[in-house]
Amino acid sequence: MTPECSIMLAIKQEQEKCEGNSEFDNHTLGCDKIFDNITCWPSATTGETVVLPCPIFFTFFSDVQGNISRYCTSEGWTDMSPPTYGAACGYDSNSTPAEETAFFGKVKTGYTIGHSLSLVSLTAAMIILCLFRKLHCTRNYIHMHLFMSFIMRAIAVFIKDIILFERGESDH
């Protein structure tokens, strides 16, 4: 099963457990049991702070095992503390695993070599077609324009790489 499916299954099981489990139903004055689409918060009395461990599926993304908490007031549940699951459970959406970074680096190297070879061969073809007058005809003019469009595309790719990857980052 893919990690995405495992996460969705874990969330669905947590929701079913929350909705069907009377262990979380305390029916006290205060805050009722709620499911916030990720975690089941048990009912609590006014003034009580409920602290729960991060959901189990965060282990797919991070080794950090933190806690999340909510405070029960007379108005209801407060916002979660820390304010996001990512902050509490060590999930960083901007991080890229090392193996992905290495893969992207190899792909970048591959298409740079491909565009370089293409640029050299198209430039050579353009020089040959321009220098020999006997090769001037409508069909070759069309091919020359086509070659020029590919040459400009290869140059645009090199310019994009210089701008995006000037600091050596490959996780864009």
PDB file of C-alpha atoms in Angstrom:
ATOM      1  CA  MET A   1       0.000   0.000   0.000  1.00  0.00           C
ATOM      2  CA  THR A   2       1.343   3.439  -0.878  1.00  0.00           C
ATOM      3  CA  PRO A   3       2.104   5.918   1.923  1.00  0.00           C
ATOM      4  CA  GLU A   4      -0.670   8.223   0.668  1.00  0.00           C
ATOM      5  CA  CYS A   5      -3.233   5.439   0.951  1.00  0.00           C
ATOM      6  CA  SER A   6      -1.898   4.440   4.375  1.00  0.00           C
ATOM      7  CA  ILE A   7      -2.339   8.001   5.603  1.00  0.00           C
ATOM      8  CA  MET A   8      -5.891   8.236   4.290  1.00  0.00           C
ATOM      9  CA  LEU A   9      -6.717   4.849   5.824  1.00  0.00           C
ATOM     10  CA  ALA A  10      -5.260   5.901   9.198  1.00  0.00           C
ATOM     11  CA  ILE A  11      -7.312   9.113   9.184  1.00  0.00           C
ATOM     12  CA  LYS A  12     -10.479   7.199   8.267  1.00  0.00           C
ATOM     13  CA  GLN A  13      -9.853   4.663  11.044  1.00  0.00           C
ATOM     14  CA  GLU A  14      -9.238   7.469  13.541  1.00  0.00           C
ATOM     15  CA  GLN A  15     -12.521   9.111  12.516  1.00  0.00           C
ATOM     16  CA  GLU A  16     -14.476   5.856  12.845  1.00  0.00           C
ATOM     17  CA  LYS A  17     -12.854   5.189  16.225  1.00  0.00           C
ATOM     18  CA  CYS A  18     -13.751   8.698  17.358  1.00  0.00           C
ATOM     19  CA  GLU A  19     -17.350   8.544  16.189  1.00  0.00           C
ATOM     20  CA  GLY A  20     -17.983   5.069  17.532  1.00  0.00           C
ATOM     21  CA  ASN A  21     -15.937   5.053  20.732  1.00  0.00           C
ATOM     22  CA  SER A  22     -17.928   5.874  23.857  1.00  0.00           C
ATOM     23  CA  GLU A  23     -14.671   5.975  25.850  1.00  0.00           C
ATOM     24  CA  PHE A  24     -14.220   9.544  24.634  1.00  0.00           C
ATOM     25  CA  ASP A  25     -17.808  10.505  25.576  1.00  0.00           C
ATOM     26  CA  ASN A  26     -17.617  11.952  29.056  1.00  0.00           C
ATOM     27  CA  HIS A  27     -20.750  14.129  28.786  1.00  0.00           C
ATOM     28  CA  THR A  28     -19.372  16.573  31.302  1.00  0.00           C
ATOM     29  CA  LEU A  29     -19.920  20.289  31.398  1.00  0.00           C
ATOM     30  CA  GLY A  30     -17.329  21.788  29.156  1.00  0.00           C
ATOM     31  CA  CYS A  31     -16.231  20.713  25.705  1.00  0.00           C
ATOM     32  CA  ASP A  32     -17.677  17.845  23.707  1.00  0.00           C
ATOM     33  CA  LYS A  33     -15.686  15.261  21.823  1.00  0.00           C
ATOM     34  CA  ILE A  34     -14.707  16.488  18.334  1.00  0.00           C
ATOM     35  CA  PHE A  35     -12.856  15.154  15.318  1.00  0.00           C
ATOM     36  CA  ASP A  36     -10.817  17.836  13.542  1.00  0.00           C
ATOM     37  CA  ASN A  37     -10.204  15.718  10.400  1.00  0.00           C
ATOM     38  CA  ILE A  38      -6.921  14.419  11.814  1.00  0.00           C
ATOM     39  CA  THR A  39      -7.253  13.843  15.568  1.00  0.00           C
ATOM     40  CA  CYS A  40     -10.058  12.816  17.899  1.00  0.00           C
ATOM     41  CA  TRP A  41     -10.243  15.224  20.840  1.00  0.00           C
ATOM     42  CA  PRO A  42     -12.017  13.632  23.847  1.00  0.00           C
ATOM     43  CA  SER A  43     -14.541  15.593  25.853  1.00  0.00           C
ATOM     44  CA  ALA A  44     -13.095  17.679  28.670  1.00  0.00           C
ATOM     45  CA  THR A  45     -14.241  19.785  31.579  1.00  0.00           C
ATOM     46  CA  THR A  46     -13.931  23.561  31.488  1.00  0.00           C
ATOM     47  CA  GLY A  47     -10.394  24.603  32.366  1.00  0.00           C
ATOM     48  CA  GLU A  48      -8.853  21.291  31.354  1.00  0.00           C
ATOM     49  CA  THR A  49      -5.996  21.027  28.865  1.00  0.00           C
ATOM     50  CA  VAL A  50      -5.988  17.918  26.692  1.00  0.00           C
ATOM     51  CA  VAL A  51      -2.579  16.806  25.436  1.00  0.00           C
ATOM     52  CA  LEU A  52      -2.380  14.140  22.736  1.00  0.00           C
ATOM     53  CA  PRO A  53       0.583  12.610  20.868  1.00  0.00           C
ATOM     54  CA  CYS A  54       1.001  13.417  17.189  1.00  0.00           C
ATOM     55  CA  PRO A  55      -0.998  11.137  14.896  1.00  0.00           C
ATOM     56  CA  ILE A  56       0.869   7.956  13.969  1.00  0.00           C
ATOM     57  CA  PHE A  57       1.011   8.705  10.235  1.00  0.00           C
ATOM     58  CA  PHE A  58       3.390  11.635  10.837  1.00  0.00           C
ATOM     59  CA  THR A  59       6.096   8.982  11.231  1.00  0.00           C
ATOM     60  CA  PHE A  60       6.035   8.750   7.397  1.00  0.00           C
ATOM     61  CA  PHE A  61       7.405  12.308   7.247  1.00  0.00           C
ATOM     62  CA  SER A  62       9.432  12.850  10.394  1.00  0.00           C
ATOM     63  CA  ASP A  63      11.158  11.096  13.279  1.00  0.00           C
ATOM     64  CA  VAL A  64       9.977  13.788  15.715  1.00  0.00           C
ATOM     65  CA  GLN A  65       7.210  12.551  17.996  1.00  0.00           C
ATOM     66  CA  GLY A  66       5.705  15.665  19.546  1.00  0.00           C
ATOM     67  CA  ASN A  67       2.479  16.495  21.341  1.00  0.00           C
ATOM     68  CA  ILE A  68      -0.498  18.671  20.463  1.00  0.00           C
ATOM     69  CA  SER A  69      -2.828  20.263  22.962  1.00  0.00           C
ATOM     70  CA  ARG A  70      -6.108  22.134  23.252  1.00  0.00           C
ATOM     71  CA  TYR A  71      -7.601  23.999  26.160  1.00  0.00           C
ATOM     72  CA  CYS A  72     -11.286  23.728  27.050  1.00  0.00           C
ATOM     73  CA  THR A  73     -12.967  27.029  27.929  1.00  0.00           C
ATOM     74  CA  SER A  74     -16.577  27.940  28.645  1.00  0.00           C
ATOM     75  CA  GLU A  75     -16.738  29.120  25.011  1.00  0.00           C
ATOM     76  CA  GLY A  76     -15.523  25.745  23.695  1.00  0.00           C
ATOM     77  CA  TRP A  77     -12.204  24.415  22.479  1.00  0.00           C
ATOM     78  CA  THR A  78      -9.353  26.849  21.868  1.00  0.00           C
ATOM     79  CA  ASP A  79      -7.128  26.579  18.825  1.00  0.00           C
ATOM     80  CA  MET A  80      -4.532  23.871  18.856  1.00  0.00           C
ATOM     81  CA  SER A  81      -1.137  24.524  20.400  1.00  0.00           C
ATOM     82  CA  PRO A  82       1.293  24.569  18.558  1.00  0.00           C
ATOM     83  CA  PRO A  83      -0.948  26.118  15.902  1.00  0.00           C
ATOM     84  CA  THR A  84      -0.240  23.514  13.196  1.00  0.00           C
ATOM     85  CA  TYR A  85       0.341  19.783  13.147  1.00  0.00           C
ATOM     86  CA  GLY A  86       3.473  20.367  11.098  1.00  0.00           C
ATOM     87  CA  ALA A  87       5.061  22.504  13.808  1.00  0.00           C
ATOM     88  CA  ALA A  88       4.203  20.039  16.567  1.00  0.00           C
ATOM     89  CA  CYS A  89       5.015  16.828  14.726  1.00  0.00           C
ATOM     90  CA  GLY A  90       8.168  17.813  12.868  1.00  0.00           C
ATOM     91  CA  TYR A  91       6.733  17.931   9.358  1.00  0.00           C
ATOM     92  CA  ASP A  92       8.475  20.444   7.076  1.00  0.00           C
ATOM     93  CA  SER A  93       6.801  20.802   3.676  1.00  0.00           C
ATOM     94  CA  ASN A  94       9.873  22.613   2.300  1.00  0.00           C
ATOM     95  CA  SER A  95      12.341  19.813   2.949  1.00  0.00           C
ATOM     96  CA  THR A  96      13.327  17.370   0.226  1.00  0.00           C
ATOM     97  CA  PRO A  97      14.754  13.946   1.037  1.00  0.00           C
ATOM     98  CA  ALA A  98      18.392  13.410   0.012  1.00  0.00           C
ATOM     99  CA  GLU A  99      17.566  10.650  -2.477  1.00  0.00           C
ATOM    100  CA  GLU A 100      15.086  12.931  -4.277  1.00  0.00           C
ATOM    101  CA  THR A 101      17.665  15.713  -4.423  1.00  0.00           C
ATOM    102  CA  ALA A 102      20.210  13.292  -5.906  1.00  0.00           C
ATOM    103  CA  PHE A 103      17.640  12.074  -8.449  1.00  0.00           C
ATOM    104  CA  PHE A 104      16.747  15.631  -9.498  1.00  0.00           C
ATOM    105  CA  GLY A 105      20.456  16.417  -9.859  1.00  0.00           C
ATOM    106  CA  LYS A 106      20.890  13.435 -12.209  1.00  0.00           C
ATOM    107  CA  VAL A 107      17.856  14.456 -14.255  1.00  0.00           C
ATOM    108  CA  LYS A 108      19.212  18.010 -14.544  1.00  0.00           C
ATOM    109  CA  THR A 109      22.587  16.684 -15.673  1.00  0.00           C
ATOM    110  CA  GLY A 110      20.912  14.420 -18.239  1.00  0.00           C
ATOM    111  CA  TYR A 111      18.781  17.087 -19.835  1.00  0.00           C
ATOM    112  CA  THR A 112      21.674  19.571 -19.791  1.00  0.00           C
ATOM    113  CA  ILE A 113      23.798  17.091 -21.763  1.00  0.00           C
ATOM    114  CA  GLY A 114      20.882  16.431 -24.126  1.00  0.00           C
ATOM    115  CA  HIS A 115      20.211  20.106 -24.768  1.00  0.00           C
ATOM    116  CA  SER A 116      23.967  20.756 -25.256  1.00  0.00           C
ATOM    117  CA  LEU A 117      24.272  18.030 -27.891  1.00  0.00           C
ATOM    118  CA  SER A 118      21.115  19.256 -29.570  1.00  0.00           C
ATOM    119  CA  LEU A 119      22.390  22.839 -29.614  1.00  0.00           C
ATOM    120  CA  VAL A 120      25.735  21.821 -31.136  1.00  0.00           C
ATOM    121  CA  SER A 121      24.216  19.587 -33.830  1.00  0.00           C
ATOM    122  CA  LEU A 122      21.494  22.110 -34.766  1.00  0.00           C
ATOM    123  CA  THR A 123      24.059  24.903 -34.983  1.00  0.00           C
ATOM    124  CA  ALA A 124      26.234  22.740 -37.255  1.00  0.00           C
ATOM    125  CA  ALA A 125      23.202  21.953 -39.435  1.00  0.00           C
ATOM    126  CA  MET A 126      22.317  25.646 -39.661  1.00  0.00           C
ATOM    127  CA  ILE A 127      25.860  26.544 -40.719  1.00  0.00           C
ATOM    128  CA  ILE A 128      25.858  23.851 -43.417  1.00  0.00           C
ATOM    129  CA  LEU A 129      22.440  24.910 -44.757  1.00  0.00           C
ATOM    130  CA  CYS A 130      23.427  28.584 -44.800  1.00  0.00           C
ATOM    131  CA  LEU A 131      26.861  28.153 -46.399  1.00  0.00           C
ATOM    132  CA  PHE A 132      25.975  25.906 -49.340  1.00  0.00           C
ATOM    133  CA  ARG A 133      23.852  27.840 -51.875  1.00  0.00           C
ATOM    134  CA  LYS A 134      22.786  24.663 -53.670  1.00  0.00           C
ATOM    135  CA  LEU A 135      20.902  23.637 -50.503  1.00  0.00           C
ATOM    136  CA  HIS A 136      18.682  26.732 -50.545  1.00  0.00           C
ATOM    137  CA  CYS A 137      15.103  25.739 -51.250  1.00  0.00           C
ATOM    138  CA  THR A 138      11.703  26.158 -49.614  1.00  0.00           C
ATOM    139  CA  ARG A 139      11.907  22.860 -47.773  1.00  0.00           C
ATOM    140  CA  ASN A 140      15.305  23.687 -46.290  1.00  0.00           C
ATOM    141  CA  TYR A 141      14.159  27.201 -45.348  1.00  0.00           C
ATOM    142  CA  ILE A 142      11.335  25.609 -43.373  1.00  0.00           C
ATOM    143  CA  HIS A 143      13.859  23.284 -41.701  1.00  0.00           C
ATOM    144  CA  MET A 144      16.160  26.205 -40.920  1.00  0.00           C
ATOM    145  CA  HIS A 145      13.304  27.989 -39.145  1.00  0.00           C
ATOM    146  CA  LEU A 146      12.494  24.823 -37.254  1.00  0.00           C
ATOM    147  CA  PHE A 147      16.153  24.427 -36.246  1.00  0.00           C
ATOM    148  CA  MET A 148      16.253  28.038 -35.058  1.00  0.00           C
ATOM    149  CA  SER A 149      13.210  27.467 -32.848  1.00  0.00           C
ATOM    150  CA  PHE A 150      14.910  24.445 -31.243  1.00  0.00           C
ATOM    151  CA  ILE A 151      18.145  26.397 -30.811  1.00  0.00           C
ATOM    152  CA  MET A 152      16.245  29.201 -29.056  1.00  0.00           C
ATOM    153  CA  ARG A 153      14.491  26.673 -26.828  1.00  0.00           C
ATOM    154  CA  ALA A 154      17.825  25.120 -25.787  1.00  0.00           C
ATOM    155  CA  ILE A 155      19.214  28.579 -25.033  1.00  0.00           C
ATOM    156  CA  ALA A 156      16.093  29.384 -22.979  1.00  0.00           C
ATOM    157  CA  VAL A 157      16.594  26.176 -20.952  1.00  0.00           C
ATOM    158  CA  PHE A 158      20.208  27.137 -20.220  1.00  0.00           C
ATOM    159  CA  ILE A 159      19.170  30.641 -19.158  1.00  0.00           C
ATOM    160  CA  LYS A 160      16.454  29.202 -16.892  1.00  0.00           C
ATOM    161  CA  ASP A 161      18.979  26.841 -15.287  1.00  0.00           C
ATOM    162  CA  ILE A 162      21.440  29.663 -14.694  1.00  0.00           C
ATOM    163  CA  ILE A 163      18.759  31.790 -13.026  1.00  0.00           C
ATOM    164  CA  LEU A 164      17.087  29.043 -10.949  1.00  0.00           C
ATOM    165  CA  PHE A 165      20.107  26.971  -9.999  1.00  0.00           C
ATOM    166  CA  GLU A 166      22.776  29.619  -9.544  1.00  0.00           C
ATOM    167  CA  ARG A 167      23.207  28.649  -5.872  1.00  0.00           C
ATOM    168  CA  GLY A 168      23.461  24.939  -6.636  1.00  0.00           C
ATOM    169  CA  GLU A 169      19.972  24.128  -5.356  1.00  0.00           C
ATOM    170  CA  SER A 170      18.184  21.386  -7.230  1.00  0.00           C
ATOM    171  CA  ASP A 171      14.897  21.128  -5.334  1.00  0.00           C
ATOM    172  CA  HIS A 172      12.890  23.653  -7.385  1.00  0.00           C
TER     173      HIS A 172
END
